[in-house]
Amino acid sequence: MEKVLAGQTVQVDQEGYLIDPNQWNEEIARAIAAEEGIELTPRHMAVVKWIRETALSGKPLSIRTVKKSGVVDIKEFYQLFPGGPLKLSTKIAGVSKPKSCL
Amino acid sequence: MKSLVILGAGTSGTMMASHLSKKLNKEWEIILVDKDEVHYYQPGFLFIPFDMYKEKDVVKCKPDLLPKSVHYIPSKIDRILPEENKVLLEDRVLNYDILIIATGCQIAPEEVEGMKGPLWHKDIFDFYTFQGAVALRDKLRTWKGGKLVIHITEMPIKCPVAPLEFAFLADDYFKKRKMRNKVEIYYVTPLSGAFTKPVSSEKLGYLLKEKGIKMVTDFAIERVDNENKKIIDYGDREVDFDLLVTVPTNMGDECIARSGMGDDLNFVPTDPHTLQSKEYENVFVIGDATDIPASKAGSVAHFEAEILTENILRYIEGKELLPAFDGHANCFIESGNGKALLIDFNYNVEPVEGKFPIPGLGPLALLKESKLNHWGKLAFRWIYWNMLLKGIPIPFVSATMSEKGKKLN
Ligand SMILES: Cc1cc2nc3c(=O)[nH]c(=O)nc-3n(C[C@H](O)[C@H](O)[C@H](O)COP(=O)(O)OP(=O)(O)OC[C@H]3O[C@@H](n4cnc5c(N)ncnc54)[C@H](O)[C@@H]3O)c2cc1C
């Protein structure tokens, strides 16, 4: 479905994840984050960019890969994106959340 | 004489030996190496805790399952020297022209602090090993009830639906024993839900509610507190348990790490469509040992085996490899109460409703509970021993996924 984020029309799925990662930019990231009650700081943005690069290069995202990233440790990852850090950071990064086969 | 060496005589290695023994000419010797004599039917581990299968239902002797022309070596694999085309075993060295890595993956509970602690196989169990499944069965036989926590440590795991099936069967088991009211069932996952794909979560979400299974999502475990019987995540959330059934981290074998050929979890970087190793032209990888984004399942390995056989013949003839593998998976999911679901999907198409294997007719229904699917799941054991391992194709089911008969948007 269509949605207007930061004044731009984008395609999102039922849960609000961007369908086309190419429609992403930093303003859209800020708008998605705001909907989740997060104000993006430069620290958030550094993590979001790493999440985005990793996901777009086809590598799996898990707490283990974040732990090894060198970009953020897990305690801070949870502080930045409280509750479900992978679910939230992927959404803000304009990529799909980690999924199972079902 | 040229030599094709297969490492691991589990599902994938046995299938490749069966296929290739029929296809390779006399110039080739096929050598298969494995450390254990016993071949486990791993899908059967799900049924052991609930006394639905006995030990003898899930074991056979490895060499008995192999074609006679295959040279079987019972030995631990120490490491591969891919630059030298050699494999080091405990007491000898094998040279190869072509290598197939089929060493699978296994649980690594030591990856989480406290998991393999004092409560391991007392109040904390896995069911991904034969020993774990049997120990859990003995525990359940006398368990008086309490809080049962079914838990996934991290992805990827083999047969990603198995923990959910475990939850459904547990609900059923306690109902039949007239003690469901004494048991609380929790399902704790690092993902955002039990169902993470849109169609499945819409169509199957009811199952959890109907069975009274409570969810804890986005839970990334940091440690197990044995003293207070709690699992604790990196966000300091705690879930206490009386009985913890966990799926620990799944990792490729240590021999992959010793060979310097794996990623963080010892999975071998593999081309997702040709199944050739990304680094070495004459090394191929199949089944749970790869890092490809397909499900780690026996059915997937079966489809891969058909395609890999073709690609190995092409490689020998100097032809280009076919990028034919599409991630096809076909899995039965026990939903309890004598019913099961069936899902059929690939890299690009998520599980949807429809009929299988014959479009429009079935007789099996996709993404829907039915008694027939349950019989299908039970029949899978016979198919596994008698068709899959022998490399016999299953009628109407092709290695690549068919979009016919599916409700796609
Ligand atoms: C509980 C459970 C339920 C499942 N349910 C299903 C299901 O319903 N449907 C389905 O399709 N799949 C299911 N699976 C998954 C399926 O069993 C696996 O995907 C399949 O067995 C993978 O085959 P493989 O050959 O890659 O690995 P394996 O069959 O595990 O074989 C690996 C082999 O390599 C050998 N090996 C490893 N390292 C060494 C070494 N260093 N030296 C010597 N030998 C070595 C091992 O001894 C083993 O024999 C389930 C798995 C589990 C655990």
Coordinates of C-alpha atoms and ligand atoms in Angstrom, one line a residue:
Chain A
M1 CA 0.0 0.0 0.0
E2 CA 1.0 3.7 -0.4
K3 CA 2.0 5.9 2.4
V4 CA 3.3 9.4 2.7
L5 CA 6.4 9.7 4.8
A6 CA 8.3 13.0 5.1
G7 CA 6.2 14.4 2.3
Q8 CA 7.2 11.5 -0.1
T9 CA 4.9 8.7 -1.3
V10 CA 6.4 5.3 -0.7
Q11 CA 5.1 1.7 -0.9
V12 CA 4.9 -0.2 2.4
D13 CA 3.7 -3.6 3.5
Q14 CA 1.0 -4.2 6.1
E15 CA 3.5 -3.7 8.9
G16 CA 4.9 -0.5 7.5
Y17 CA 8.2 -1.8 6.1
L18 CA 9.3 -0.3 2.8
I19 CA 8.8 -2.7 -0.1
D20 CA 11.4 -1.1 -2.3
P21 CA 14.6 -0.3 -0.3
N22 CA 15.5 2.2 -3.0
Q23 CA 12.7 4.5 -1.9
W24 CA 14.7 5.0 1.4
N25 CA 16.4 8.2 2.4
E26 CA 17.4 9.8 5.7
E27 CA 14.2 11.9 6.0
I28 CA 12.1 8.8 5.5
A29 CA 14.2 7.0 8.2
R30 CA 13.4 9.9 10.6
A31 CA 9.7 9.7 9.8
I32 CA 9.5 6.0 10.4
A33 CA 11.5 6.3 13.6
A34 CA 9.2 9.1 14.8
E35 CA 6.2 6.8 14.3
E36 CA 8.0 4.3 16.6
G37 CA 8.7 7.0 19.2
I38 CA 12.4 7.2 18.4
E39 CA 14.3 10.4 17.6
L40 CA 17.2 9.5 15.4
T41 CA 20.6 10.7 16.8
P42 CA 23.9 10.3 14.8
R43 CA 24.5 7.1 16.8
H44 CA 21.1 5.7 15.6
M45 CA 22.0 6.7 12.1
A46 CA 25.4 4.9 12.2
V47 CA 23.7 1.7 13.2
V48 CA 20.8 2.1 10.7
K49 CA 23.3 2.5 7.9
W50 CA 25.2 -0.6 8.9
I51 CA 22.0 -2.6 9.1
R52 CA 21.0 -1.3 5.7
E53 CA 24.3 -2.2 4.0
T54 CA 24.4 -5.6 5.6
A55 CA 20.8 -6.5 4.6
L56 CA 21.3 -5.2 1.1
S57 CA 24.4 -7.2 0.6
G58 CA 22.3 -10.3 1.3
K59 CA 24.0 -11.2 4.6
P60 CA 21.8 -12.5 7.4
L61 CA 21.0 -10.1 10.3
S62 CA 20.9 -11.5 13.8
I63 CA 22.0 -10.4 17.2
R64 CA 25.2 -12.3 16.6
T65 CA 26.0 -10.4 13.4
V66 CA 25.3 -7.1 15.2
K67 CA 27.5 -8.1 18.1
K68 CA 30.4 -8.8 15.6
S69 CA 29.8 -5.6 13.6
G70 CA 32.0 -3.4 15.7
V71 CA 29.5 -0.6 15.2
V72 CA 27.4 -1.0 18.3
D73 CA 27.4 -3.4 21.3
I74 CA 24.2 -5.2 22.2
K75 CA 23.4 -3.2 25.3
E76 CA 23.6 0.0 23.4
F77 CA 21.7 -1.6 20.5
Y78 CA 18.8 -2.3 22.9
Q79 CA 19.1 1.3 24.4
L80 CA 18.8 2.8 20.9
F81 CA 15.9 0.7 19.7
P82 CA 14.1 -0.5 22.9
G83 CA 11.9 -3.6 22.8
G84 CA 12.8 -5.2 19.5
P85 CA 16.0 -3.7 18.2
L86 CA 16.3 -5.8 15.0
K87 CA 12.7 -5.4 14.1
L88 CA 12.9 -1.6 14.7
S89 CA 16.3 -0.9 13.1
T90 CA 15.4 -2.8 9.9
K91 CA 12.2 -0.9 9.6
I92 CA 14.0 2.4 10.0
A93 CA 16.7 1.3 7.6
G94 CA 14.1 0.5 4.9
V95 CA 14.9 -3.2 4.6
S96 CA 12.8 -6.2 5.6
K97 CA 12.9 -7.6 9.1
P98 CA 14.6 -11.0 9.8
K99 CA 12.1 -13.7 8.9
S100 CA 11.6 -17.4 9.2
C101 CA 10.2 -19.5 6.4
L102 CA 6.6 -19.1 7.7
Chain B
M1 CA 41.3 -43.4 -11.3
K2 CA 39.7 -40.1 -10.3
S3 CA 38.3 -39.6 -6.9
L4 CA 35.1 -37.9 -5.7
V5 CA 35.0 -37.5 -1.9
I6 CA 31.8 -36.9 0.0
L7 CA 32.2 -35.6 3.6
G8 CA 29.3 -36.7 5.8
A9 CA 26.9 -39.6 5.3
G10 CA 23.8 -38.0 6.6
T11 CA 20.8 -37.1 4.5
S12 CA 22.7 -35.1 1.8
G13 CA 25.8 -37.2 1.6
T14 CA 23.8 -40.5 1.3
M15 CA 21.6 -39.0 -1.4
M16 CA 24.6 -37.7 -3.4
A17 CA 26.3 -41.1 -3.1
S18 CA 23.1 -42.8 -4.4
H19 CA 22.7 -40.4 -7.3
L20 CA 26.4 -40.3 -8.4
S21 CA 26.9 -44.0 -8.2
K22 CA 24.3 -44.4 -11.0
K23 CA 25.8 -41.6 -13.1
L24 CA 29.6 -41.6 -12.9
N25 CA 31.6 -43.9 -15.1
K26 CA 34.1 -46.4 -14.0
E27 CA 36.9 -43.9 -14.1
W28 CA 35.6 -42.4 -10.9
E29 CA 35.8 -43.8 -7.4
I30 CA 33.2 -42.4 -4.8
I31 CA 34.5 -42.2 -1.3
L32 CA 32.2 -41.3 1.6
V33 CA 33.5 -40.4 5.1
D34 CA 31.5 -40.2 8.4
K35 CA 32.3 -40.5 12.0
D36 CA 29.2 -42.3 13.3
E37 CA 27.7 -45.7 12.2
V38 CA 24.2 -44.6 13.0
H39 CA 22.0 -42.7 10.5
Y40 CA 19.3 -40.8 12.5
Y41 CA 16.0 -39.8 10.9
Q42 CA 16.1 -36.4 12.5
P43 CA 12.5 -35.4 11.7
G44 CA 11.5 -38.2 14.0
F45 CA 13.2 -36.5 17.0
L46 CA 10.0 -34.3 17.2
F47 CA 7.8 -37.3 18.0
I48 CA 10.1 -39.0 20.5
P49 CA 9.4 -36.7 23.5
F50 CA 5.6 -37.3 23.1
D51 CA 6.0 -41.1 22.9
M52 CA 4.7 -41.1 19.3
Y53 CA 7.9 -42.7 18.0
K54 CA 10.3 -45.1 19.7
E55 CA 14.1 -45.0 19.5
K56 CA 14.1 -47.8 16.9
D57 CA 11.9 -45.8 14.5
V58 CA 14.6 -43.2 13.9
V59 CA 17.8 -45.2 13.5
K60 CA 19.5 -47.3 10.8
C61 CA 23.0 -48.4 10.1
K62 CA 24.8 -45.9 7.7
P63 CA 26.7 -48.4 5.5
D64 CA 23.4 -50.4 4.9
L65 CA 21.9 -47.4 3.3
L66 CA 24.7 -46.9 0.7
P67 CA 25.1 -48.3 -2.8
K68 CA 27.7 -51.2 -2.9
S69 CA 30.0 -49.4 -5.3
V70 CA 30.6 -46.6 -2.8
H71 CA 33.7 -46.8 -0.6
Y72 CA 32.7 -46.0 2.9
I73 CA 35.3 -44.9 5.4
P74 CA 34.2 -44.7 9.1
S75 CA 36.4 -41.9 10.4
K76 CA 36.3 -38.4 11.9
I77 CA 37.3 -35.7 9.5
D78 CA 40.0 -33.5 10.9
R79 CA 40.2 -30.9 8.2
I80 CA 40.2 -30.0 4.5
L81 CA 43.2 -28.6 2.8
P82 CA 41.4 -27.0 -0.2
E83 CA 44.5 -25.5 -1.8
E84 CA 46.1 -29.0 -2.0
N85 CA 42.9 -31.0 -2.8
K86 CA 43.3 -33.1 0.3
V87 CA 41.3 -34.1 3.3
L88 CA 43.0 -35.1 6.6
L89 CA 41.2 -37.9 8.4
E90 CA 42.4 -39.2 11.8
D91 CA 44.9 -41.6 10.5
R92 CA 45.2 -41.0 6.8
V93 CA 45.0 -38.5 4.0
L94 CA 42.5 -38.5 1.1
N95 CA 43.2 -36.9 -2.3
Y96 CA 40.3 -35.6 -4.3
D97 CA 39.4 -34.3 -7.7
I98 CA 36.0 -33.2 -6.6
L99 CA 34.9 -32.7 -3.0
I100 CA 31.3 -32.5 -1.7
I101 CA 30.9 -31.1 1.8
A102 CA 27.8 -32.6 3.5
T103 CA 28.7 -32.3 7.1
G104 CA 25.4 -30.7 8.2
C105 CA 25.0 -28.7 11.3
Q106 CA 24.4 -29.4 15.0
I107 CA 23.4 -27.7 18.2
A108 CA 26.0 -25.7 20.2
P109 CA 24.4 -25.0 23.6
E110 CA 27.8 -23.8 24.9
E111 CA 27.3 -20.7 22.9
V112 CA 24.9 -19.3 25.5
E113 CA 26.2 -18.7 29.1
G114 CA 24.6 -21.2 31.5
M115 CA 22.6 -23.2 28.9
K116 CA 24.7 -26.3 29.3
G117 CA 24.9 -25.8 33.0
P118 CA 23.7 -27.8 36.0
L119 CA 20.1 -28.1 34.7
W120 CA 21.1 -29.4 31.2
H121 CA 19.0 -32.5 30.5
K122 CA 17.4 -32.1 34.0
D123 CA 15.1 -29.2 33.5
I124 CA 16.6 -27.8 30.3
F125 CA 16.3 -29.9 27.2
D126 CA 16.9 -29.9 23.5
F127 CA 15.1 -32.2 21.1
Y128 CA 17.5 -31.6 18.2
T129 CA 19.6 -34.6 19.2
F130 CA 18.7 -38.2 19.8
Q131 CA 19.9 -38.1 23.4
G132 CA 18.0 -34.8 24.0
A133 CA 14.8 -36.1 22.6
V134 CA 14.9 -39.4 24.6
A135 CA 15.9 -37.5 27.9
L136 CA 13.0 -35.1 27.4
R137 CA 10.6 -38.0 26.8
D138 CA 11.6 -39.5 30.1
K139 CA 11.2 -36.2 31.8
L140 CA 7.7 -35.6 30.4
R141 CA 6.5 -39.0 31.4
T142 CA 6.7 -38.1 35.0
W143 CA 6.4 -34.3 34.9
K144 CA 3.6 -32.9 37.1
G145 CA 3.1 -29.6 35.2
G146 CA 4.1 -26.0 35.5
K147 CA 5.5 -23.5 33.1
L148 CA 6.9 -25.0 29.9
V149 CA 9.0 -22.6 27.9
I150 CA 9.8 -23.5 24.3
H151 CA 12.6 -21.4 23.1
I152 CA 14.7 -20.6 20.0
T153 CA 18.2 -19.2 20.7
E154 CA 19.1 -17.6 17.3
M155 CA 18.5 -18.1 13.6
P156 CA 19.3 -20.0 11.4
I157 CA 18.2 -23.3 12.8
K158 CA 17.5 -26.5 10.9
C159 CA 13.8 -27.2 10.3
P160 CA 12.8 -23.7 11.5
V161 CA 9.2 -24.9 12.0
A162 CA 10.1 -27.8 14.4
P163 CA 9.9 -25.7 17.6
L164 CA 6.4 -24.5 16.7
E165 CA 5.4 -28.1 15.9
F166 CA 6.8 -29.0 19.3
A167 CA 4.5 -26.4 20.9
F168 CA 1.4 -27.7 19.1
L169 CA 2.2 -31.3 20.0
A170 CA 2.9 -30.4 23.6
D171 CA -0.6 -28.8 23.9
D172 CA -2.1 -32.0 22.5
Y173 CA 0.0 -34.3 24.7
F174 CA -1.0 -32.6 27.9
K175 CA -4.7 -32.5 26.8
K176 CA -4.6 -36.2 26.2
R177 CA -3.0 -36.8 29.6
K178 CA -5.8 -34.6 31.1
M179 CA -3.3 -32.2 32.6
R180 CA -3.4 -29.3 30.1
N181 CA -4.8 -27.0 32.9
K182 CA -1.7 -27.7 34.9
V183 CA 0.6 -26.5 32.1
E184 CA 1.3 -23.0 30.8
I185 CA 3.0 -23.1 27.4
Y186 CA 5.2 -20.2 26.3
Y187 CA 6.9 -19.8 22.9
V188 CA 9.9 -17.5 23.1
T189 CA 11.5 -16.4 19.8
P190 CA 14.2 -14.0 18.7
L191 CA 12.0 -13.1 15.7
S192 CA 9.0 -10.8 15.6
G193 CA 6.5 -13.6 15.9
A194 CA 5.9 -17.3 15.4
F195 CA 4.8 -16.4 11.9
T196 CA 6.9 -13.8 10.2
K197 CA 5.5 -13.8 6.7
P198 CA 2.3 -11.9 5.9
V199 CA 0.2 -14.7 4.5
S200 CA 1.2 -17.3 7.1
S201 CA 0.6 -14.9 10.0
E202 CA -2.9 -14.0 8.6
K203 CA -3.9 -17.6 7.9
L204 CA -2.3 -19.4 10.9
G205 CA -2.3 -16.8 13.7
Y206 CA -5.4 -18.5 15.1
L207 CA -3.5 -21.7 15.9
L208 CA -1.6 -20.1 18.8
K209 CA -4.8 -18.5 20.3
E210 CA -6.8 -21.7 19.9
K211 CA -4.1 -23.7 21.7
G212 CA -3.5 -21.1 24.4
I213 CA 0.2 -20.7 23.6
K214 CA 1.6 -17.5 24.9
M215 CA 4.2 -15.6 22.9
V216 CA 7.3 -13.7 23.9
T217 CA 8.9 -12.1 20.7
D218 CA 12.1 -10.3 19.9
F219 CA 13.8 -12.1 22.7
A220 CA 17.6 -12.3 22.1
I221 CA 18.9 -14.6 24.9
E222 CA 22.0 -13.5 26.8
R223 CA 22.2 -16.1 29.5
V224 CA 20.4 -18.8 31.4
D225 CA 20.1 -18.4 35.2
N226 CA 20.2 -22.0 36.5
E227 CA 19.7 -21.0 40.1
N228 CA 16.5 -19.0 39.6
K229 CA 15.4 -20.9 36.5
K230 CA 15.2 -18.0 34.2
I231 CA 16.3 -17.0 30.7
I232 CA 17.4 -13.4 30.4
D233 CA 17.8 -11.4 27.2
Y234 CA 20.2 -8.5 26.2
G235 CA 17.4 -6.1 27.0
D236 CA 17.2 -7.5 30.5
R237 CA 13.8 -9.1 30.0
E238 CA 13.4 -12.3 32.0
V239 CA 11.3 -15.4 31.4
D240 CA 11.1 -17.9 34.2
F241 CA 10.5 -21.6 33.5
D242 CA 9.9 -24.9 35.2
L243 CA 10.8 -26.8 32.1
L244 CA 12.9 -25.2 29.3
V245 CA 12.9 -26.8 25.9
T246 CA 15.4 -24.9 23.8
V247 CA 16.7 -25.0 20.3
P248 CA 20.3 -23.9 20.9
T249 CA 22.5 -22.1 18.3
N250 CA 22.9 -24.3 15.3
M251 CA 26.5 -24.5 13.9
G252 CA 28.3 -26.2 11.1
D253 CA 30.9 -28.8 12.1
E254 CA 34.2 -27.8 13.8
C255 CA 36.1 -29.4 10.9
I256 CA 34.9 -26.5 8.7
A257 CA 36.4 -24.0 11.2
R258 CA 39.6 -26.0 11.3
S259 CA 39.8 -25.8 7.5
G260 CA 39.3 -22.1 7.6
M261 CA 36.3 -22.5 5.2
G262 CA 33.4 -21.3 7.2
D263 CA 31.6 -18.1 8.4
D264 CA 31.0 -17.2 12.0
L265 CA 28.7 -20.2 12.4
N266 CA 30.9 -22.6 10.4
F267 CA 28.6 -22.5 7.4
V268 CA 30.4 -22.7 4.1
P269 CA 29.9 -19.8 1.7
T270 CA 28.1 -21.4 -1.3
D271 CA 26.5 -20.1 -4.5
P272 CA 22.8 -20.2 -3.8
H273 CA 21.9 -21.4 -7.3
T274 CA 24.7 -23.7 -8.4
L275 CA 25.8 -25.1 -5.0
Q276 CA 29.4 -24.6 -5.9
S277 CA 31.7 -23.3 -3.1
K278 CA 32.3 -19.6 -3.5
E279 CA 36.0 -20.1 -3.1
Y280 CA 37.0 -23.4 -4.7
E281 CA 35.9 -24.5 -8.1
N282 CA 36.1 -28.2 -7.4
V283 CA 34.3 -28.0 -4.0
F284 CA 30.5 -28.3 -3.8
V285 CA 28.4 -27.9 -0.7
I286 CA 24.9 -29.3 0.1
G287 CA 22.3 -29.5 2.8
D288 CA 22.7 -27.9 6.3
A289 CA 26.4 -27.2 5.8
T290 CA 25.8 -24.3 3.3
D291 CA 25.3 -20.6 4.1
I292 CA 22.6 -20.3 1.5
P293 CA 19.3 -18.6 2.6
A294 CA 17.2 -21.7 2.0
S295 CA 15.6 -23.6 4.9
K296 CA 17.8 -26.2 6.4
A297 CA 15.6 -29.3 5.8
G298 CA 15.8 -32.8 4.4
S299 CA 13.3 -31.9 1.6
V300 CA 15.6 -29.0 0.6
A301 CA 18.6 -31.3 0.5
H302 CA 16.6 -33.7 -1.7
F303 CA 15.9 -31.0 -4.3
E304 CA 19.5 -29.7 -4.0
A305 CA 20.8 -33.2 -4.6
E306 CA 19.0 -33.5 -8.0
I307 CA 20.5 -30.2 -9.1
L308 CA 23.9 -30.8 -7.7
T309 CA 24.2 -34.2 -9.4
E310 CA 23.5 -32.5 -12.8
N311 CA 26.1 -29.7 -12.0
I312 CA 28.8 -32.2 -11.0
L313 CA 28.3 -34.0 -14.3
R314 CA 28.5 -30.7 -16.1
Y315 CA 31.6 -29.7 -14.1
I316 CA 33.3 -33.0 -15.1
E317 CA 32.4 -32.4 -18.8
G318 CA 33.7 -28.8 -18.6
K319 CA 30.3 -27.3 -19.2
E320 CA 28.9 -24.3 -17.5
L321 CA 27.0 -25.0 -14.2
L322 CA 23.3 -24.5 -14.2
P323 CA 22.1 -21.8 -11.7
A324 CA 19.0 -24.0 -11.2
F325 CA 18.4 -24.2 -7.5
D326 CA 15.6 -21.9 -6.5
G327 CA 15.5 -22.5 -2.7
H328 CA 12.6 -24.9 -3.1
A329 CA 11.4 -26.3 0.3
N330 CA 8.4 -28.5 1.0
C331 CA 7.6 -29.2 4.7
F332 CA 4.8 -30.8 6.7
I333 CA 4.0 -29.0 9.9
E334 CA 2.3 -31.0 12.7
S335 CA -0.4 -28.9 14.2
G336 CA -1.7 -31.4 16.8
N337 CA -4.9 -33.2 17.1
G338 CA -4.0 -35.6 14.3
K339 CA -3.7 -32.8 11.8
A340 CA -0.8 -31.1 9.9
L341 CA -0.2 -28.3 7.5
L342 CA 1.9 -28.4 4.3
I343 CA 4.0 -25.6 3.0
D344 CA 5.8 -25.3 -0.4
F345 CA 7.9 -22.2 -1.1
N346 CA 11.3 -21.0 -2.5
Y347 CA 13.7 -18.0 -2.3
N348 CA 11.1 -15.7 -3.9
V349 CA 7.6 -17.1 -3.1
E350 CA 6.4 -17.3 0.4
P351 CA 4.1 -20.1 1.6
V352 CA 0.5 -19.6 0.3
E353 CA -2.7 -21.6 0.0
G354 CA -3.3 -24.0 -2.8
K355 CA -3.2 -27.7 -3.8
F356 CA -0.2 -30.0 -3.9
P357 CA 1.4 -31.8 -5.7
I358 CA -1.2 -31.7 -8.6
P359 CA -2.4 -28.2 -9.3
G360 CA -6.1 -27.8 -8.5
L361 CA -6.5 -31.5 -7.4
G362 CA -4.0 -32.0 -4.6
P363 CA -4.8 -34.2 -2.8
L364 CA -2.8 -32.2 -0.2
A365 CA -3.9 -28.8 0.9
L366 CA -1.3 -26.1 1.2
L367 CA -1.2 -23.8 4.3
K368 CA -4.3 -25.4 5.8
E369 CA -4.8 -28.0 8.5
S370 CA -5.9 -31.4 7.4
K371 CA -5.8 -35.0 8.6
L372 CA -4.4 -36.0 5.2
N373 CA -1.3 -33.8 5.7
H374 CA -0.7 -35.5 9.0
W375 CA -0.7 -38.9 7.3
G376 CA 1.7 -37.2 4.8
K377 CA 4.0 -36.3 7.6
L378 CA 4.0 -39.8 8.9
A379 CA 4.5 -41.3 5.4
F380 CA 7.5 -39.0 5.0
R381 CA 9.6 -41.4 7.2
W382 CA 9.0 -44.2 4.7
I383 CA 9.7 -41.9 1.8
Y384 CA 12.9 -40.7 3.5
W385 CA 14.4 -44.2 4.0
N386 CA 13.1 -45.7 0.8
M387 CA 13.1 -42.9 -1.8
L388 CA 15.0 -39.8 -0.7
L389 CA 18.1 -41.6 0.5
K390 CA 18.1 -43.8 -2.5
G391 CA 17.9 -40.9 -4.9
I392 CA 14.5 -41.9 -6.3
P393 CA 12.5 -38.8 -7.4
I394 CA 9.1 -38.3 -5.8
P395 CA 6.2 -38.5 -8.3
F396 CA 4.8 -35.1 -9.4
V397 CA 7.3 -33.2 -7.2
S398 CA 10.0 -31.3 -9.1
A399 CA 13.3 -30.0 -7.7
T400 CA 12.3 -26.4 -8.6
M401 CA 9.0 -25.0 -7.2
S402 CA 5.9 -25.0 -9.3
E403 CA 3.8 -21.8 -9.1
K404 CA 0.8 -23.7 -10.5
G405 CA -2.0 -24.6 -8.1
K406 CA -1.0 -21.8 -5.8
K407 CA -3.0 -18.7 -4.7
L408 CA -0.4 -16.1 -5.7
N409 CA -1.2 -12.4 -5.8
Ligands
LIG1 C1 14.1 -32.0 15.3 C2 14.3 -32.0 13.8 C3 13.2 -32.1 13.0 C4 13.3 -32.0 11.6 N1 12.2 -32.1 10.8 C5 12.3 -32.1 9.5 C6 11.2 -32.3 8.6 O1 10.1 -32.5 9.1 N2 11.4 -32.3 7.3 C7 12.6 -32.1 6.7 O2 12.7 -32.1 5.5 N3 13.7 -31.9 7.5 C8 13.6 -31.9 8.9 N4 14.7 -31.8 9.7 C9 16.0 -31.4 9.0 C10 16.8 -32.5 8.4 O3 16.9 -33.6 9.3 C11 18.1 -32.0 8.0 O4 18.0 -30.8 7.3 C12 18.9 -33.0 7.2 O5 19.2 -34.1 7.9 C13 20.2 -32.4 6.7 O6 21.0 -33.3 6.0 P1 22.6 -33.1 5.9 O7 23.1 -34.3 5.2 O8 22.9 -31.7 5.4 O9 23.1 -33.1 7.5 P2 23.1 -34.4 8.4 O10 22.0 -35.4 8.0 O11 23.0 -33.9 9.8 O12 24.5 -35.2 8.1 C14 25.7 -34.7 8.5 C15 26.7 -35.9 8.6 O13 28.0 -35.4 8.7 C16 28.7 -36.1 9.6 N5 29.8 -35.3 10.1 C17 29.8 -34.0 10.5 N6 31.0 -33.6 10.9 C18 31.8 -34.7 10.7 C19 33.3 -34.9 11.0 N7 34.0 -33.9 11.4 N8 33.8 -36.1 10.7 C20 33.0 -37.1 10.2 N9 31.7 -37.0 10.0 C21 31.1 -35.8 10.2 C22 27.7 -36.4 10.7 O14 28.0 -37.6 11.5 C23 26.4 -36.6 9.9 O15 26.2 -38.0 9.6 C24 14.6 -31.9 11.1 C25 15.7 -31.8 11.9 C26 15.6 -31.8 13.3 C27 16.8 -31.7 14.1

